[in-house]
CSV table of N, CA and C in Angstrom, one decimal:
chain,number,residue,atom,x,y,z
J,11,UNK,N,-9.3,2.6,16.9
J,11,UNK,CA,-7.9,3.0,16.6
J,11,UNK,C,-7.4,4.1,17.5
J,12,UNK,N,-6.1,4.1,17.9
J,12,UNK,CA,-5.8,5.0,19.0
J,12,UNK,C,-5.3,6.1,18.1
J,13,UNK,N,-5.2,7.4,18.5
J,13,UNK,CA,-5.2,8.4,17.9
J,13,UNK,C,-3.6,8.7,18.2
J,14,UNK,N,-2.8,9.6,17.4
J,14,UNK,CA,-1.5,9.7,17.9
J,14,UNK,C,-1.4,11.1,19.1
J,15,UNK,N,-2.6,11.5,18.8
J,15,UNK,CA,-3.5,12.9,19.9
J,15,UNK,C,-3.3,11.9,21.5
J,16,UNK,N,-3.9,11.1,21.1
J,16,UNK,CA,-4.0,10.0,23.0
J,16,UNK,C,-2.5,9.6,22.9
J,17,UNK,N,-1.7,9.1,22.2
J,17,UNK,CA,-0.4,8.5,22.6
J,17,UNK,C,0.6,9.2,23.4
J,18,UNK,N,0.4,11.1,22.3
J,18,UNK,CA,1.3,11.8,23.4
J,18,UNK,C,0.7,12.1,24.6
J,19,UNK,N,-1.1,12.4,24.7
J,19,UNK,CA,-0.9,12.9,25.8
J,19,UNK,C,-0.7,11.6,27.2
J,20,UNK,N,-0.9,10.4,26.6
J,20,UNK,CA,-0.4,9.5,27.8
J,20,UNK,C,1.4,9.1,27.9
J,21,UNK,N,2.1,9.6,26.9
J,21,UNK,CA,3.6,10.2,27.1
J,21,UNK,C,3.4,11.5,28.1
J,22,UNK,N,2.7,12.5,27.9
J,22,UNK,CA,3.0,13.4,28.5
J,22,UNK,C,2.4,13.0,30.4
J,23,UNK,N,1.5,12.5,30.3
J,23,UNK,CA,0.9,11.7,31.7
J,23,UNK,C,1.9,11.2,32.5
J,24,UNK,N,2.7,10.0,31.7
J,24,UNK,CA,3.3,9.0,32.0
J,24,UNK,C,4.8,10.5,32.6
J,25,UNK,N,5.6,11.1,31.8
J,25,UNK,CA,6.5,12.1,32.5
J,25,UNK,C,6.3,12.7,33.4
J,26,UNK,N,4.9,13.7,33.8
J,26,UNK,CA,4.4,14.6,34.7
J,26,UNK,C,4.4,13.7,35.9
J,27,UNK,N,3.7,12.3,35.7
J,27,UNK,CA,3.5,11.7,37.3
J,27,UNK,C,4.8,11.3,37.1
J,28,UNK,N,5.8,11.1,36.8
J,28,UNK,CA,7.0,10.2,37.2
J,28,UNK,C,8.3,11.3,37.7
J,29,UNK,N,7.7,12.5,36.8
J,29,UNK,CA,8.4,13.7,38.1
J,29,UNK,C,7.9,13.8,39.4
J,30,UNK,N,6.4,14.6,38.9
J,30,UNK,CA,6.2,14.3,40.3
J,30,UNK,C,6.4,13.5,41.3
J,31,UNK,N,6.1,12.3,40.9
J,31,UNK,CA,6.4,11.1,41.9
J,31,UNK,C,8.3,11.3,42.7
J,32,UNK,N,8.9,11.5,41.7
J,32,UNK,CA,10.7,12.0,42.1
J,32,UNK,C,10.7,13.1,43.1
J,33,UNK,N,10.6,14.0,42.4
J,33,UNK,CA,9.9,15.8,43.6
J,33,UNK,C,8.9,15.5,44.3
J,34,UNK,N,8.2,14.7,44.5
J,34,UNK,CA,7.1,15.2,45.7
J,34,UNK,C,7.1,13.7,46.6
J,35,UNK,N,7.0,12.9,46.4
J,35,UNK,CA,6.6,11.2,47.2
J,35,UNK,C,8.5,11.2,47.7
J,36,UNK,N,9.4,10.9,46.6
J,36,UNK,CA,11.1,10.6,47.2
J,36,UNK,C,11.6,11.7,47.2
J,37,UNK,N,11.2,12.8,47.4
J,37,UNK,CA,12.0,14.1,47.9
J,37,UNK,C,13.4,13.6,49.3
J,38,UNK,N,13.0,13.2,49.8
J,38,UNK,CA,14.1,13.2,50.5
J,38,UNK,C,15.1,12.2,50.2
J,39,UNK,N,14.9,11.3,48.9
J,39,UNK,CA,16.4,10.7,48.7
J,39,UNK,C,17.0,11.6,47.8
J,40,UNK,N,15.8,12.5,47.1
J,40,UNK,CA,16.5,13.8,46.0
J,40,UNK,C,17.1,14.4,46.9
J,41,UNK,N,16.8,14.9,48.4
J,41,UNK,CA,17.8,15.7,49.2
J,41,UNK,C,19.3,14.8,49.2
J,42,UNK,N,18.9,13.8,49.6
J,42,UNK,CA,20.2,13.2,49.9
J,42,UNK,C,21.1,12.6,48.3
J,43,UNK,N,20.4,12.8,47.1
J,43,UNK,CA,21.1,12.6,46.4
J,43,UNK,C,22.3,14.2,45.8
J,44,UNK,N,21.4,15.0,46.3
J,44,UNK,CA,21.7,16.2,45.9
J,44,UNK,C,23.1,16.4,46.7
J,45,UNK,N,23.2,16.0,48.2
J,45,UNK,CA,23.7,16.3,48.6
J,45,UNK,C,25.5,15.5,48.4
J,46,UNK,N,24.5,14.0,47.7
J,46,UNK,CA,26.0,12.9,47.3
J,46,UNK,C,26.6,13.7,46.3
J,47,UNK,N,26.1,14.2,45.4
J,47,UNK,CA,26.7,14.9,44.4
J,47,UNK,C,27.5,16.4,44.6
J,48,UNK,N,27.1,17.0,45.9
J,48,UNK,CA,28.0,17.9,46.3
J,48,UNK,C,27.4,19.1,45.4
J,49,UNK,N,25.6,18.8,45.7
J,49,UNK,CA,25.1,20.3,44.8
J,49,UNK,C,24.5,20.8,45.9
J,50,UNK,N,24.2,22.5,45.7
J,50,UNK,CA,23.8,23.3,46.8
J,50,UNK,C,22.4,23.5,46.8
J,51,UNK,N,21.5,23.4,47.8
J,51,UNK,CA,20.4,22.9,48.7
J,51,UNK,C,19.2,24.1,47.5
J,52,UNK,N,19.9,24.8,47.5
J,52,UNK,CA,19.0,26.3,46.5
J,52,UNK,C,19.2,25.5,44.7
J,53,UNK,N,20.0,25.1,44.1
J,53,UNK,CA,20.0,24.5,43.0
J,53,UNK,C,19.1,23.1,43.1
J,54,UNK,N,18.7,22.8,44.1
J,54,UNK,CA,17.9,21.6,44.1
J,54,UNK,C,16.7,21.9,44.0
J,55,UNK,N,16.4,23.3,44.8
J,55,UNK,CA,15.2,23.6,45.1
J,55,UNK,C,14.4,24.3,43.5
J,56,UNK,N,15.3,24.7,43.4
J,56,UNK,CA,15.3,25.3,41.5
J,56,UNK,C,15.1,23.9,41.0
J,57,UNK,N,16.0,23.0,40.6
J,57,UNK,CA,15.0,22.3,39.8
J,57,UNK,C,14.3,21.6,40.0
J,58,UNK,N,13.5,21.3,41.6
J,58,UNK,CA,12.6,21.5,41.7
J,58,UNK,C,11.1,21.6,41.0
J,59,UNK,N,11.0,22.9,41.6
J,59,UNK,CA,10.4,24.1,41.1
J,59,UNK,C,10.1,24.2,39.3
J,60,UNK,N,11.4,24.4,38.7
J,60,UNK,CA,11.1,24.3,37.4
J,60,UNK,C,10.8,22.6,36.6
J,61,UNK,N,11.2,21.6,37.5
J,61,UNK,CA,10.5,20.6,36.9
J,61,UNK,C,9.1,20.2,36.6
J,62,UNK,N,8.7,21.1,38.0
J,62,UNK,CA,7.4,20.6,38.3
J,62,UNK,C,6.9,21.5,37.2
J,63,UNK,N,7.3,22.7,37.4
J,63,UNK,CA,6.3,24.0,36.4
J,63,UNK,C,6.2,23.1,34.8
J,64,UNK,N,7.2,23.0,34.6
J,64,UNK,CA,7.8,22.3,33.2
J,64,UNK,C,7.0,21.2,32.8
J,65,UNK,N,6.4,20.0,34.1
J,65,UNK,CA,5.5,18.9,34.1
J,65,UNK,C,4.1,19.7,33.5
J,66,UNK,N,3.8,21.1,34.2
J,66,UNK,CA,2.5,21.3,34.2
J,66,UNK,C,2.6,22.0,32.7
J,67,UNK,N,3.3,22.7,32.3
J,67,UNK,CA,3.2,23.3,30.7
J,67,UNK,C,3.1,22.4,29.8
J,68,UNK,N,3.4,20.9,30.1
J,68,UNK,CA,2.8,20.2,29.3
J,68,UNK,C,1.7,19.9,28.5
J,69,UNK,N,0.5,20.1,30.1
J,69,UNK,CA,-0.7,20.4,29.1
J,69,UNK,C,-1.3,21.6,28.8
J,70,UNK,N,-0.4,22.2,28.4
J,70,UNK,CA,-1.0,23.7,28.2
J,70,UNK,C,-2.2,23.4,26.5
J,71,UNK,N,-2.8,24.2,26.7
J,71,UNK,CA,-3.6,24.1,25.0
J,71,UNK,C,-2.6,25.1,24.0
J,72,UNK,N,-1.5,25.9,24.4
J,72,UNK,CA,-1.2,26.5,23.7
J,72,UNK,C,0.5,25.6,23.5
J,73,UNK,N,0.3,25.4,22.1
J,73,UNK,CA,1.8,24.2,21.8
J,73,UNK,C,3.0,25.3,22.2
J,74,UNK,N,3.0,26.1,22.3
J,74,UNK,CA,4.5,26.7,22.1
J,74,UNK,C,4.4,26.8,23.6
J,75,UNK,N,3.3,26.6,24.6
J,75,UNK,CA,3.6,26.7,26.1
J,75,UNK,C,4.4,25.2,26.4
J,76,UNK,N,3.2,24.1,26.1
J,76,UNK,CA,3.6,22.3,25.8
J,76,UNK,C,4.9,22.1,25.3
J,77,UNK,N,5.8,22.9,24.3
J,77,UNK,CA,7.0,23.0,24.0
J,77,UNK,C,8.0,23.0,25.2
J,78,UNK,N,7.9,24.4,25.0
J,78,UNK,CA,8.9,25.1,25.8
J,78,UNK,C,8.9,23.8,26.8
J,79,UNK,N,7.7,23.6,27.5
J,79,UNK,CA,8.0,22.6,29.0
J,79,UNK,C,8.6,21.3,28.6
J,80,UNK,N,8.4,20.5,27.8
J,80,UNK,CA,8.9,19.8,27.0
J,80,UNK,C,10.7,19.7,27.0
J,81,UNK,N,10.3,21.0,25.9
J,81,UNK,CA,12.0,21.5,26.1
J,81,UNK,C,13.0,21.9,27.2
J,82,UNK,N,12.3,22.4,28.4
J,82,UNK,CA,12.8,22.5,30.0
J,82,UNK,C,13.2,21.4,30.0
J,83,UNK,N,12.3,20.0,30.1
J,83,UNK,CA,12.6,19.1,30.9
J,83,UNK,C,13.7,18.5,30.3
J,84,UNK,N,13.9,18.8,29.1
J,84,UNK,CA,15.3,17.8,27.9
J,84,UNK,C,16.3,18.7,28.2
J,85,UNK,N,16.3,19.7,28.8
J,85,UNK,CA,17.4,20.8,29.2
J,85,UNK,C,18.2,19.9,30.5
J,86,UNK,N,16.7,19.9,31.4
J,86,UNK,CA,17.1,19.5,33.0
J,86,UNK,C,17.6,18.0,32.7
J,87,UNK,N,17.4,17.3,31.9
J,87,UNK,CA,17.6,16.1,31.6
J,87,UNK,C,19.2,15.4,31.3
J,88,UNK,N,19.5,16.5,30.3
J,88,UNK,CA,20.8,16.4,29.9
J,88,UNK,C,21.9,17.1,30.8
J,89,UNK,N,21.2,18.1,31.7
J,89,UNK,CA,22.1,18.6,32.6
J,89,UNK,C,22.2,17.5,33.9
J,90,UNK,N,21.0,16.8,34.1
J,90,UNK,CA,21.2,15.3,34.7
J,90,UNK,C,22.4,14.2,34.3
J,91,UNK,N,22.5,14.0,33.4
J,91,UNK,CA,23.0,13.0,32.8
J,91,UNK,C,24.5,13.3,33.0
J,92,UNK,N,24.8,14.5,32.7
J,92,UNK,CA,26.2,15.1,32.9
J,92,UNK,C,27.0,15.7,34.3
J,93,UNK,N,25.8,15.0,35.0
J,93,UNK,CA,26.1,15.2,36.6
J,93,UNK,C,26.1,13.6,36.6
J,94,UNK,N,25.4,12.6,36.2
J,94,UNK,CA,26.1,11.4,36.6
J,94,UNK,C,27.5,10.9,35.9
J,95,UNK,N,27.8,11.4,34.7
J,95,UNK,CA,28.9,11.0,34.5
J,95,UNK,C,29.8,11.6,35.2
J,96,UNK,N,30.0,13.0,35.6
J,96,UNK,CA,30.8,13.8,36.2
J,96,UNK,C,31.3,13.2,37.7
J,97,UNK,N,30.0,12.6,38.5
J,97,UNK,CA,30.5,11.9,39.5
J,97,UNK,C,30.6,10.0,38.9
J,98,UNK,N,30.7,9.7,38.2
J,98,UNK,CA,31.3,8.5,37.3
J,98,UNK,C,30.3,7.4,38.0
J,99,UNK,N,28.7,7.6,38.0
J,99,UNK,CA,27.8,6.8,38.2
J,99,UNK,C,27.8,5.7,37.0
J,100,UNK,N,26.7,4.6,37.2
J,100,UNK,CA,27.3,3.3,36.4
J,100,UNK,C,25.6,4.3,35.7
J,101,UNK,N,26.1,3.7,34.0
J,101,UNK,CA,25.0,3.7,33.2
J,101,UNK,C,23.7,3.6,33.5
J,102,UNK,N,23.6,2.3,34.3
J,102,UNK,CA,21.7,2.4,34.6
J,102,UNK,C,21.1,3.3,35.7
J,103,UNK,N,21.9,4.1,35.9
J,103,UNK,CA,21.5,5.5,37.2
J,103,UNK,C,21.2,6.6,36.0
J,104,UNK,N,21.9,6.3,35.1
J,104,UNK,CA,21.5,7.8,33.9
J,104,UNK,C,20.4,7.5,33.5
J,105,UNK,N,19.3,6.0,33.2
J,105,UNK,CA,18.9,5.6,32.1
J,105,UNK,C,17.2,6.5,32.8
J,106,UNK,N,16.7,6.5,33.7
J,106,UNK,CA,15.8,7.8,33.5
J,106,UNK,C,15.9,9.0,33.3
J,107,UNK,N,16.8,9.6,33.3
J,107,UNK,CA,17.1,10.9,32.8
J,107,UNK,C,16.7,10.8,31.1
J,108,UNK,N,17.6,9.2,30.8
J,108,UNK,CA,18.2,9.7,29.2
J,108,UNK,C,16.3,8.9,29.1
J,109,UNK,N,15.4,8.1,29.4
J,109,UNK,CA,14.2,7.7,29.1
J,109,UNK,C,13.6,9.2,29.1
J,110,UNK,N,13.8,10.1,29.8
J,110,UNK,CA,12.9,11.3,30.1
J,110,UNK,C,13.2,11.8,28.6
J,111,UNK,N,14.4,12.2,28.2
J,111,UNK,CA,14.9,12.8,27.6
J,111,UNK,C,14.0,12.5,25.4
J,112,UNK,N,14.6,10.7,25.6
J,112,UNK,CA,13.5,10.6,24.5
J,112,UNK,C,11.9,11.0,24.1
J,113,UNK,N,11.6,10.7,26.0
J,113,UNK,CA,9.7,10.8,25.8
J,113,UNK,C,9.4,12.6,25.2
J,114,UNK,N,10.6,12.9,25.7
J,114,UNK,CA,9.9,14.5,25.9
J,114,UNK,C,10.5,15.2,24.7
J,115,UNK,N,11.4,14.4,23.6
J,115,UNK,CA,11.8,14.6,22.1
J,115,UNK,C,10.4,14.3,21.5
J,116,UNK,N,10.0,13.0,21.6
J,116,UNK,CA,8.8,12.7,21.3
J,116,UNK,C,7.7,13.6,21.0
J,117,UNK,N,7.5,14.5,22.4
J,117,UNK,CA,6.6,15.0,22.5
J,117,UNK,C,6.8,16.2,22.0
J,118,UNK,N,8.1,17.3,21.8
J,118,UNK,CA,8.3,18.3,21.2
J,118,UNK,C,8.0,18.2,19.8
J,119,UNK,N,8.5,17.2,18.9
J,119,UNK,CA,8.5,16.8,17.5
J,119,UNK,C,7.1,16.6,17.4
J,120,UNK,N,6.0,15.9,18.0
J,120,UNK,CA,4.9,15.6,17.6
J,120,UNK,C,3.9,17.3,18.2
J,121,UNK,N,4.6,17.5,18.9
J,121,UNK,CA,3.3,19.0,19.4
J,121,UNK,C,3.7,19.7,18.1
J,122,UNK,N,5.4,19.8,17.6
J,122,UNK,CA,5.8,21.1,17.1
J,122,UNK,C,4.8,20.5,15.2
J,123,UNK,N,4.3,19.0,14.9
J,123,UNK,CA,4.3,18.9,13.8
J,123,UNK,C,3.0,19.2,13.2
């Protein structure tokens, strides 16, 4: 029987590489998307930076570290989403943001329980 201990941490696996994979492998369509949206080169570089940190507090052993990063990413997530409505992108360009957004509710609710 699978434990609900293994289900988050392969939620938490499955988020960490699929940032990474965005910030580090297609970095440069992030430049160039950054740039479609008319955001500046240093706010890219920040969320960056705090995505990745945020991927890695995931596995912290201390829950309120795994939170908090958790909670980062549902911050960056929603501030995603409100940048594609803003430039009036079609629904399925939001739908990893708003996928991130549940896995990492998921994961706050089950670390915090």
């Amino acid at each position: 029987m699978i434990s609900m201990f293994s289900v988050i941490y392969a939620i938490k696996t499955f988020v960490a590489a699929s940032i990474f994979f965005v910030w580090v492998v297609r970095y440069r369509e992030i430049i160039e998307e950054f740039k479609f949206y008319k955001l500046p080169s240093w706010l890219r570089d920040l969320v960056g930076i705090l995505k990745l940190s945020f991927s890695v507090m995931l596995f912290s052993n201390d829950i309120y570290v795994s939170i908090l990063g958790a909670s980062g990413i549902i911050f960056l997530m929603v501030a995603a989403v409100f940048t594609h409505v803003r430039v009036k992108n079609p629904f399925h360009k939001m739908l990893p943001a708003l996928g991130l957004i549940v896995l990492n509710l998921i994961i706050v609710f089950y670390t915090y329980k």
